[in-house]
Amino acid sequence: MPTAADILIDTLIDWRVKVIFGLPGDGINGIMEALRTRQDRIGFVQVRHEESAAFMACAYAKWTGELGVCLATSGPGGAHLLAGLYDAKLDQAPVLAITGMQFHDLIETFTQQDVDLTRVFNDVAVFNTQVSDPAHMESVASLACRSALSKRGVAHLSIANDVQEQALSEAKRSKRNPPGHVPNGWFEGRRLPTERDLDEAARLLNDASRVMILAGRGALGARAELEHTADLLAAPVAKALLGKAVLPDDHPHSTGGIGMLGTLPSQEAMERCDALLIVGSTFPYIEYYPKPGQAKGVQIDRDGQRIGLRYPVEIGLVGDAGETLRLLNERLTRKRDRGFLEEAQAGMARWREMMVTSETKADLPLKPQLVACAFGRRLPDHAVLVTDSGQNTELAARHIDMREGQAFGVSGSLASMACGLPYAIAAGLAFPDRPIFAVVGDGGLAMQLGEFSTAVRYSIPSKMLVIKNNMLNQIAWEQMMFLGNPQFGCELQPIDFAMAAEAMGGIGYSITHPDQVEEVLDRAFATEGPVLIEAVVDAAEPMMPPKMPPDYAENFRKALPDTPGHEEIEAAIAEEPLKTMIEAGSRDD
């Protein structure tokens, strides 16, 4: 007779779950046994920290569109999942979290690891329950999977360790819970906007003379339709970070990223457009949108709740991005005046020249842009690229161009540090035939450094570039620009990451001089298995928005004299492209 744990794992197998990310513990021994006896049908990836398990489950769901699953023991094990689960919540990734509990009759008695994880997970989960017995498991296991997928969020099952081992025959089934009444599988039909809204949206966009498109992760499966829309509207396309792979970066309509990590042409087009079409994005930084009243707005999103979150749009089109764009395109008239697009294209040519200036500086200390560009230039056409959160994100966003066929992933709305390495491991398991690449910072990597051994254990074909400046550099610049405070508390004790990689069974390289970049990267890219490349770079290289707002510039000037190393920073901002970024903002003052 199956146990509650058997029923759970069999249900996941029926739902075609291929892998579970987790760390064993005495609170989940029953589930581990069910996995052991079914390891020919479902995989278990052992991590070094439960936070990584949740990040991996989230990333796996993003990469594949399938259900990501993570497993943790009771108490602290389950609590450690939270950062990765909030990543899934905020980026709408379907994830099932399974946690253990103490014995069912010791709950709320102050016993060891007595944490009510259903209460803890109440905010993060769209479905959240404590399983009472195997008959209950029959009802809720499929419902949890269906809830995560249909609501694109986190579902949570918490199971006492003795309940996990309880046989179905021991359950006291109620008469309203007959066996077999809950089906597996979930069903999702086409979601389309109304004809009236499509007509109104087309009329608004046809009447506009300077249309800008903002595309996010929701547009990833709609490239052909988006290209056609952009051509019809003669529209530049700015990409939110999660949508970096929506269009190749060298596409004639692409103006690259938007926001703090974005490009000057994207910002200038946003400031001049008279209509904005948002496709599959809720890019959170409102200050980078057109000023309210400047441009009329149309937004396409699967979730009506997200329409108008960042910009007061006139028309909301609730539906799948590809289907909705196809229907919209049938109503659009191709614009003869291509001037707005041509201005953006000329701006992109100037921006690229500026970026080349920073990407070719053979200075000492080593400039991070030089290494990032050389790393990105080597990515094959089918590469999967991930990044962490920090200055490394800016380097990947601006200095590594996405080409057709490549994929990109990052912690989006949560913007959590420590996500890069787990995302890379999940990508390697999701795409076993594709090479995996990552750009991470020394701060974020140190948080989950032990997971490099996980990459080694599972033979993830990864090349990881570590931007090592011994600083929490993005935080340092935010202290200066946002508040006018000198940098404080951001210095890091150096770690020899190349040596650490070797100690964990991988391959480590180190770059300290511009003359080493090409040779070391060539060797690293020719090496099989998990490879870590440590680039020791200039900590005084500022992280700047494409156009420095006047208040940021004033705060920066205020904080600079009392910031350690301010002479080196002053020298850096006196050179291109930083000089232009600062001056571009002052012209609007």
XYZ file of C-alpha atoms in Angstrom:
589
model
C 0.000 0.000 0.000
C 1.532 3.375 -0.986
C 2.516 5.950 1.604
C 1.768 9.656 1.442
C 5.324 10.213 0.144
C 4.818 7.538 -2.531
C 1.605 9.206 -3.655
C 3.358 12.586 -3.868
C 6.298 11.379 -5.957
C 4.098 9.216 -8.192
C 1.939 12.277 -8.805
C 4.989 14.322 -9.800
C 6.055 11.558 -12.170
C 2.562 11.587 -13.683
C 2.968 15.354 -14.122
C 6.193 14.628 -16.042
C 8.451 16.275 -13.467
C 11.978 15.206 -14.412
C 14.053 16.564 -11.535
C 13.719 17.773 -7.949
C 16.283 20.121 -6.394
C 16.895 19.711 -2.683
C 18.936 18.785 0.354
C 18.145 15.745 2.538
C 17.161 16.095 6.183
C 15.441 14.073 8.868
C 12.211 15.977 8.306
C 11.866 14.585 4.767
C 13.213 11.047 5.137
C 9.962 9.534 3.884
C 10.064 11.624 0.717
C 13.726 10.814 0.159
C 12.906 7.104 0.336
C 10.137 7.529 -2.206
C 12.646 9.278 -4.465
C 15.275 6.566 -3.909
C 12.942 3.824 -5.011
C 11.916 5.781 -8.124
C 15.257 7.243 -9.172
C 14.938 5.570 -12.569
C 11.894 7.751 -13.255
C 12.626 11.055 -11.512
C 15.943 12.710 -10.722
C 17.144 14.252 -7.482
C 19.795 16.993 -7.603
C 21.508 17.441 -4.267
C 22.433 21.054 -3.539
C 24.654 22.527 -0.831
C 22.068 25.028 0.427
C 18.283 25.049 0.202
C 18.242 28.620 -1.112
C 20.036 27.313 -4.185
C 17.423 24.557 -4.569
C 14.675 27.175 -4.819
C 16.687 29.330 -7.241
C 17.323 26.245 -9.381
C 13.646 25.287 -9.372
C 12.707 28.837 -10.369
C 15.329 28.981 -13.114
C 14.369 25.527 -14.403
C 10.754 26.677 -14.671
C 11.838 29.812 -16.547
C 14.096 27.902 -18.924
C 11.611 25.143 -19.760
C 8.143 26.525 -19.031
C 7.589 23.373 -16.975
C 7.046 22.931 -13.247
C 10.147 23.488 -11.121
C 10.269 21.518 -7.867
C 12.376 22.023 -4.732
C 12.534 20.003 -1.521
C 13.691 20.996 1.964
C 13.531 19.616 5.461
C 11.580 21.105 8.357
C 12.362 24.365 10.138
C 15.493 26.076 8.829
C 15.580 23.962 5.686
C 12.214 25.238 4.540
C 12.963 28.782 5.653
C 16.105 28.758 3.495
C 13.928 28.308 0.385
C 12.303 31.698 0.699
C 14.660 33.870 -1.386
C 14.399 31.581 -4.393
C 10.650 31.217 -3.967
C 10.175 34.988 -3.934
C 12.213 35.043 -7.136
C 9.624 32.674 -8.608
C 6.713 34.696 -7.246
C 7.921 38.023 -8.611
C 8.945 36.635 -12.015
C 5.822 34.428 -12.306
C 7.622 31.090 -12.536
C 5.653 27.911 -11.668
C 7.380 26.232 -8.714
C 6.297 23.563 -6.232
C 8.025 23.719 -2.842
C 7.855 20.602 -0.666
C 8.863 20.875 2.986
C 8.921 18.542 5.943
C 7.519 19.101 9.415
C 8.040 17.573 12.863
C 5.697 14.766 13.999
C 2.087 15.737 13.488
C 1.188 15.479 17.189
C 4.083 17.715 18.269
C 3.218 20.700 16.089
C 3.090 23.959 18.085
C 4.630 22.345 21.178
C 8.016 24.084 20.942
C 9.705 20.902 19.784
C 12.837 20.959 17.670
C 12.472 22.795 14.340
C 8.881 23.617 15.240
C 8.240 26.165 12.496
C 4.844 26.426 10.861
C 6.070 26.754 7.304
C 2.563 27.121 5.918
C 2.306 30.318 7.925
C 5.788 31.384 6.828
C 4.974 30.743 3.146
C 1.574 32.391 3.261
C 2.723 35.471 1.352
C 4.893 33.752 -1.243
C 2.551 30.962 -2.303
C -0.563 30.885 -4.502
C -1.420 27.473 -3.013
C -0.276 26.557 0.479
C -1.361 23.676 2.679
C -0.322 21.203 5.350
C -1.026 17.628 4.276
C -2.985 15.754 6.933
C -2.772 12.138 5.672
C -2.304 10.043 2.499
C -5.935 10.442 1.438
C -5.499 14.188 1.664
C -2.286 13.888 -0.367
C -4.269 12.216 -3.154
C -6.396 15.351 -3.352
C -3.805 18.105 -2.947
C -0.674 16.877 -4.764
C -2.158 17.377 -8.235
C -3.929 20.534 -7.143
C -0.624 22.022 -6.004
C 0.982 21.285 -9.382
C -2.004 22.677 -11.258
C -2.094 25.815 -9.110
C 1.582 26.601 -9.674
C 1.263 26.196 -13.440
C -2.077 27.891 -13.953
C -1.344 30.821 -11.654
C 2.362 30.991 -12.570
C 3.499 31.092 -8.996
C 4.599 29.075 -5.998
C 2.649 26.155 -4.547
C 3.672 24.691 -1.184
C 3.024 21.335 0.469
C 4.159 20.866 4.065
C 4.135 17.280 5.325
C 4.862 15.976 8.817
C 7.558 13.316 8.730
C 5.326 10.614 10.210
C 2.545 11.483 7.743
C 5.031 10.984 4.888
C 5.472 7.338 5.942
C 1.813 6.685 6.689
C 0.208 4.100 4.397
C -2.918 4.956 2.454
C -4.725 2.089 4.168
C -4.226 3.846 7.511
C -5.873 7.069 6.372
C -9.345 7.854 7.621
C -10.897 8.765 4.283
C -14.092 10.805 4.397
C -17.063 9.698 2.331
C -16.769 12.850 0.217
C -13.232 11.984 -0.837
C -13.536 8.890 -3.047
C -10.256 7.611 -4.468
C -9.296 8.688 -7.981
C -11.572 11.717 -8.224
C -8.714 14.211 -8.791
C -7.284 14.163 -12.352
C -3.688 14.908 -13.265
C -2.864 17.546 -15.842
C -3.889 21.125 -16.341
C -5.682 22.885 -19.120
C -5.083 26.305 -20.547
C -6.973 27.752 -23.472
C -6.122 30.704 -25.666
C -6.554 34.046 -23.975
C -7.310 36.894 -26.380
C -8.351 40.532 -26.007
C -11.680 41.755 -27.290
C -12.126 42.929 -30.873
C -13.104 46.364 -29.611
C -9.913 46.753 -27.580
C -7.799 45.582 -30.519
C -9.481 48.158 -32.783
C -8.932 50.935 -30.243
C -5.298 49.967 -29.704
C -4.642 49.926 -33.448
C -6.305 53.312 -33.867
C -4.158 54.817 -31.120
C -0.927 53.400 -32.539
C -1.790 54.286 -36.147
C -2.492 57.887 -35.145
C 0.819 58.275 -33.289
C 3.921 59.546 -35.066
C 6.647 58.362 -32.667
C 5.891 54.910 -31.255
C 8.226 53.224 -28.771
C 7.996 49.521 -27.837
C 9.071 48.110 -24.477
C 9.412 44.309 -24.612
C 9.912 41.980 -21.663
C 10.059 38.301 -20.841
C 6.422 37.828 -21.833
C 7.398 38.520 -25.450
C 10.071 35.797 -25.621
C 7.896 33.449 -27.658
C 6.634 36.165 -29.974
C 9.726 37.337 -31.822
C 8.301 37.101 -35.359
C 5.124 38.945 -34.397
C 7.092 41.592 -32.474
C 9.423 42.174 -35.421
C 6.414 42.687 -37.695
C 4.826 45.108 -35.220
C 8.039 47.111 -34.914
C 8.355 47.294 -38.702
C 4.753 48.414 -39.171
C 5.070 51.109 -36.501
C 8.658 52.127 -37.388
C 9.258 51.684 -33.680
C 12.477 51.322 -31.711
C 12.326 48.393 -29.271
C 13.795 48.745 -25.786
C 14.221 45.496 -23.874
C 13.657 45.001 -20.171
C 16.428 42.854 -18.699
C 14.347 39.653 -18.624
C 13.576 40.278 -22.287
C 17.204 40.656 -23.377
C 16.881 37.674 -25.735
C 13.551 38.820 -27.259
C 15.423 40.380 -30.175
C 19.109 40.078 -31.032
C 21.005 43.095 -29.765
C 22.135 43.955 -33.295
C 18.575 43.915 -34.638
C 17.800 47.147 -36.568
C 14.854 47.922 -34.264
C 16.633 47.154 -30.983
C 17.900 49.977 -28.788
C 19.147 47.526 -26.171
C 18.257 47.695 -22.518
C 16.303 50.246 -20.529
C 16.871 51.768 -17.124
C 19.951 51.847 -14.918
C 21.561 49.078 -16.988
C 20.259 50.336 -20.308
C 21.361 52.470 -23.219
C 21.140 56.166 -23.944
C 19.122 55.643 -27.181
C 16.470 53.684 -25.246
C 16.177 56.497 -22.729
C 16.077 59.237 -25.345
C 13.406 57.421 -27.364
C 11.311 57.010 -24.217
C 11.605 60.737 -23.575
C 10.454 61.659 -27.097
C 7.810 59.073 -27.988
C 4.133 60.008 -28.268
C 2.911 56.413 -27.923
C 4.248 53.474 -25.923
C 3.442 49.818 -26.617
C 4.399 47.563 -23.695
C 4.617 43.860 -24.553
C 4.970 41.310 -21.766
C 6.748 43.559 -19.287
C 6.180 45.244 -15.946
C 9.659 46.780 -15.859
C 9.606 48.295 -12.366
C 11.530 51.569 -12.643
C 8.820 54.118 -13.334
C 11.314 56.977 -13.719
C 12.523 55.518 -17.028
C 9.081 55.541 -18.655
C 7.680 58.541 -20.523
C 6.391 61.270 -18.274
C 2.647 60.813 -17.563
C 0.647 62.577 -20.252
C 3.550 62.645 -22.711
C 2.648 59.435 -24.525
C -0.488 57.375 -24.948
C -0.100 53.783 -23.888
C -1.091 50.283 -24.978
C -0.078 47.265 -22.915
C -0.211 43.547 -23.755
C -0.066 41.086 -20.856
C -1.482 37.677 -20.037
C -2.460 38.932 -16.594
C -5.011 41.728 -16.475
C -3.870 42.605 -12.958
C -0.568 43.826 -14.388
C -2.034 46.205 -16.943
C -1.161 49.820 -16.114
C 1.092 49.015 -13.167
C 3.944 51.278 -14.337
C 2.406 53.572 -16.933
C -1.179 54.864 -17.245
C -2.134 53.118 -20.499
C -5.290 53.918 -22.430
C -5.784 50.387 -23.747
C -4.991 47.088 -22.047
C -4.892 43.967 -24.213
C -5.162 40.905 -22.002
C -3.819 37.916 -23.876
C -0.872 35.890 -25.071
C 1.780 38.172 -26.586
C 2.194 36.325 -29.877
C -1.501 35.823 -30.547
C -2.360 39.375 -29.532
C 0.376 40.943 -31.661
C -0.748 38.877 -34.645
C -4.289 40.186 -34.298
C -3.037 43.722 -33.695
C -0.751 43.620 -36.726
C -3.719 42.876 -38.975
C -5.120 46.271 -37.962
C -1.924 48.356 -38.207
C -0.948 50.521 -41.158
C 2.739 50.606 -42.029
C 4.129 54.044 -41.257
C 5.798 55.883 -44.098
C 7.656 58.272 -41.841
C 10.623 56.283 -40.429
C 12.350 59.318 -38.915
C 11.877 58.381 -35.248
C 13.317 54.914 -35.844
C 16.208 56.299 -37.865
C 17.080 58.714 -35.064
C 17.199 55.811 -32.626
C 19.345 53.789 -35.021
C 21.798 56.676 -35.360
C 21.836 56.937 -31.572
C 22.632 53.239 -31.302
C 25.562 53.648 -33.683
C 26.952 56.418 -31.456
C 26.272 54.352 -28.315
C 28.120 51.368 -29.714
C 31.110 53.570 -30.472
C 31.046 54.753 -26.855
C 30.884 51.189 -25.584
C 33.841 50.190 -27.790
C 35.827 52.941 -26.100
C 35.338 51.290 -22.712
C 35.664 47.752 -24.080
C 39.103 48.340 -25.594
C 40.896 50.183 -22.781
C 44.076 48.258 -21.973
C 44.469 50.055 -18.633
C 45.632 48.888 -15.257
C 43.843 48.066 -13.057
C 42.005 45.857 -15.556
C 38.730 47.349 -16.798
C 35.730 45.016 -16.352
C 34.170 46.043 -19.685
C 37.188 44.683 -21.577
C 36.817 41.239 -20.003
C 33.011 41.090 -20.277
C 33.069 42.001 -23.967
C 35.795 39.458 -24.752
C 33.846 36.800 -22.835
C 30.591 37.570 -24.642
C 32.236 37.651 -28.049
C 33.147 33.972 -27.632
C 29.637 32.707 -26.868
C 28.405 30.231 -29.499
C 25.076 30.744 -31.224
C 23.237 28.218 -29.022
C 24.691 29.523 -25.750
C 22.696 30.023 -22.568
C 23.865 33.061 -20.583
C 23.000 33.884 -16.982
C 24.089 36.693 -14.726
C 23.861 37.492 -11.044
C 22.645 40.760 -9.513
C 25.107 43.617 -9.160
C 27.564 45.480 -11.331
C 28.102 42.201 -13.167
C 24.501 42.508 -14.401
C 25.263 45.880 -15.965
C 28.342 44.420 -17.661
C 26.332 41.558 -19.157
C 23.451 43.843 -20.132
C 25.596 46.423 -21.922
C 28.675 44.583 -23.090
C 27.438 41.117 -24.094
C 25.222 41.112 -27.155
C 22.554 38.446 -27.478
C 22.459 36.790 -30.879
C 19.707 34.766 -32.509
C 19.330 31.349 -30.869
C 20.863 32.363 -27.543
C 19.008 32.427 -24.222
C 19.367 34.688 -21.187
C 18.257 34.449 -17.565
C 18.532 36.365 -14.320
C 16.621 37.060 -11.128
C 14.368 39.830 -12.421
C 12.031 41.668 -10.082
C 13.624 40.222 -6.946
C 17.117 41.065 -8.271
C 18.654 38.734 -5.724
C 22.352 38.220 -5.314
C 23.567 34.579 -5.300
C 21.239 33.548 -8.145
C 23.822 33.272 -10.937
C 25.452 29.941 -10.128
C 22.146 28.148 -9.313
C 20.628 29.530 -12.525
C 23.595 28.183 -14.498
C 23.258 24.725 -12.938
C 19.530 24.645 -13.663
C 20.212 25.687 -17.255
C 22.688 22.847 -17.653
C 20.094 20.339 -16.456
C 17.310 21.879 -18.534
C 19.423 22.007 -21.700
C 21.943 19.139 -21.555
C 23.018 19.738 -25.154
C 23.757 23.460 -24.799
C 26.826 25.192 -23.348
C 26.203 27.336 -20.270
C 27.865 30.667 -19.492
C 27.582 33.006 -16.530
C 28.786 36.444 -15.484
C 28.743 36.867 -11.713
C 30.216 39.136 -9.069
C 32.527 38.182 -6.246
C 29.930 39.240 -3.666
C 27.078 37.141 -5.031
C 29.221 34.122 -5.856
C 30.682 33.997 -2.345
C 27.173 33.598 -0.925
C 26.679 30.220 -2.646
C 30.236 29.328 -3.629
C 29.776 25.724 -2.515
C 27.358 25.148 -5.389
C 30.325 25.146 -7.771
C 30.899 21.638 -6.434
C 27.318 20.858 -7.482
C 28.185 21.982 -11.003
C 31.197 19.663 -10.873
C 29.165 16.752 -9.509
C 26.570 16.974 -12.258
C 29.095 17.831 -15.005
C 27.447 21.118 -15.957
C 29.251 22.365 -19.123
C 29.655 25.860 -17.736
C 32.085 28.730 -18.132
C 31.704 31.251 -15.311
C 33.288 34.709 -15.406
C 33.726 36.183 -11.926
C 34.081 39.967 -11.819
C 36.358 40.330 -8.803
C 36.756 43.856 -7.490
C 36.579 42.959 -3.787
C 33.585 45.279 -3.501
C 29.819 45.200 -3.389
C 30.168 47.673 -6.198
C 26.565 48.297 -7.214
C 25.639 48.979 -3.602
C 28.596 51.313 -3.243
C 27.529 53.415 -6.233
C 23.916 53.407 -5.064
C 25.023 54.789 -1.696
C 26.652 57.672 -3.534
C 24.078 58.371 -6.253
C 20.814 57.677 -4.446
C 21.574 59.305 -1.094
C 24.774 61.301 -1.475
C 26.551 59.170 1.116
C 30.177 58.059 0.806
C 30.793 54.380 0.153
C 30.754 52.403 3.391
C 30.665 48.733 4.374
C 31.040 47.458 0.812
C 34.658 46.262 0.854
C 35.070 42.475 0.676
C 37.772 40.217 1.985
C 39.423 38.799 -1.164
C 38.810 35.168 -2.107
C 40.931 33.231 -4.583
C 38.034 31.899 -6.642
C 40.264 30.125 -9.159
C 41.883 28.162 -6.342
C 38.462 27.463 -4.814
C 37.252 26.069 -8.155
C 40.246 23.751 -8.313
C 39.655 22.650 -4.713
C 36.100 21.636 -5.643
C 37.199 19.543 -8.607
C 36.721 22.108 -11.365
C 39.110 24.228 -13.381
C 40.099 27.738 -12.350
C 41.794 30.547 -14.267
C 42.783 34.041 -13.213
C 43.128 37.246 -15.222
C 44.853 40.278 -13.710
C 46.294 42.093 -16.748
C 44.796 43.206 -20.083
C 47.445 41.248 -21.963
C 46.121 38.005 -20.428
C 42.487 38.384 -21.450
C 42.478 36.803 -24.901
C 44.908 33.993 -24.089
C 43.250 32.951 -20.839
C 39.743 33.075 -22.291
C 40.852 30.990 -25.256
C 42.227 28.336 -22.894
C 39.171 28.481 -20.630
C 36.721 28.107 -23.516
C 38.683 25.122 -24.828
C 38.454 23.361 -21.453
C 35.740 20.790 -20.797
C 33.517 20.756 -17.723
C 32.830 23.454 -15.142
C 35.340 26.288 -15.530
C 35.675 29.425 -13.414
C 37.530 32.479 -14.728
C 38.414 35.056 -12.090
C 38.984 38.560 -13.501
C 40.561 40.951 -11.004
C 39.212 44.333 -12.110
C 39.236 48.010 -11.212
C 37.050 48.675 -8.172
C 37.002 52.395 -9.022
C 35.097 51.857 -12.292
C 31.686 53.462 -11.600
C 28.346 51.937 -12.500
C 26.349 54.708 -14.156
C 22.880 55.065 -15.663
C 22.946 55.958 -19.382
C 21.866 59.493 -18.539
C 22.770 60.675 -15.055
C 19.721 62.410 -13.513
C 20.580 65.806 -12.027
C 19.794 64.696 -8.460
C 22.031 61.638 -8.886
C 24.835 63.863 -10.173
C 24.465 66.252 -7.230
C 24.487 63.359 -4.741
C 27.502 61.835 -6.462
C 29.467 65.095 -6.250
C 28.530 65.433 -2.587
C 29.641 61.913 -1.669
C 32.798 61.744 -3.753
C 35.287 63.719 -1.580
C 34.757 61.454 1.447
C 34.778 58.194 -0.512
C 37.951 56.079 -0.339
C 39.787 56.108 -3.657
C 37.980 59.223 -4.871
C 40.971 60.286 -6.980
C 40.711 57.135 -9.080
C 36.948 57.581 -9.402
C 37.371 61.192 -10.537
C 39.830 60.053 -13.188
C 37.375 57.388 -14.419
C 34.403 59.743 -14.797
C 36.527 62.236 -16.731
C 36.865 59.690 -19.548
C 34.402 58.296 -22.082
C 31.803 56.896 -21.996
C 31.144 57.968 -18.395
C 31.746 61.613 -19.228
C 28.958 61.585 -21.838
C 26.533 59.802 -19.477
C 27.002 62.476 -16.847
C 26.804 65.353 -19.331
C 23.659 63.912 -20.969
C 21.798 64.277 -17.699
C 23.080 67.766 -16.996
C 21.716 68.999 -20.343
C 18.188 68.291 -19.060
C 18.765 70.151 -15.797
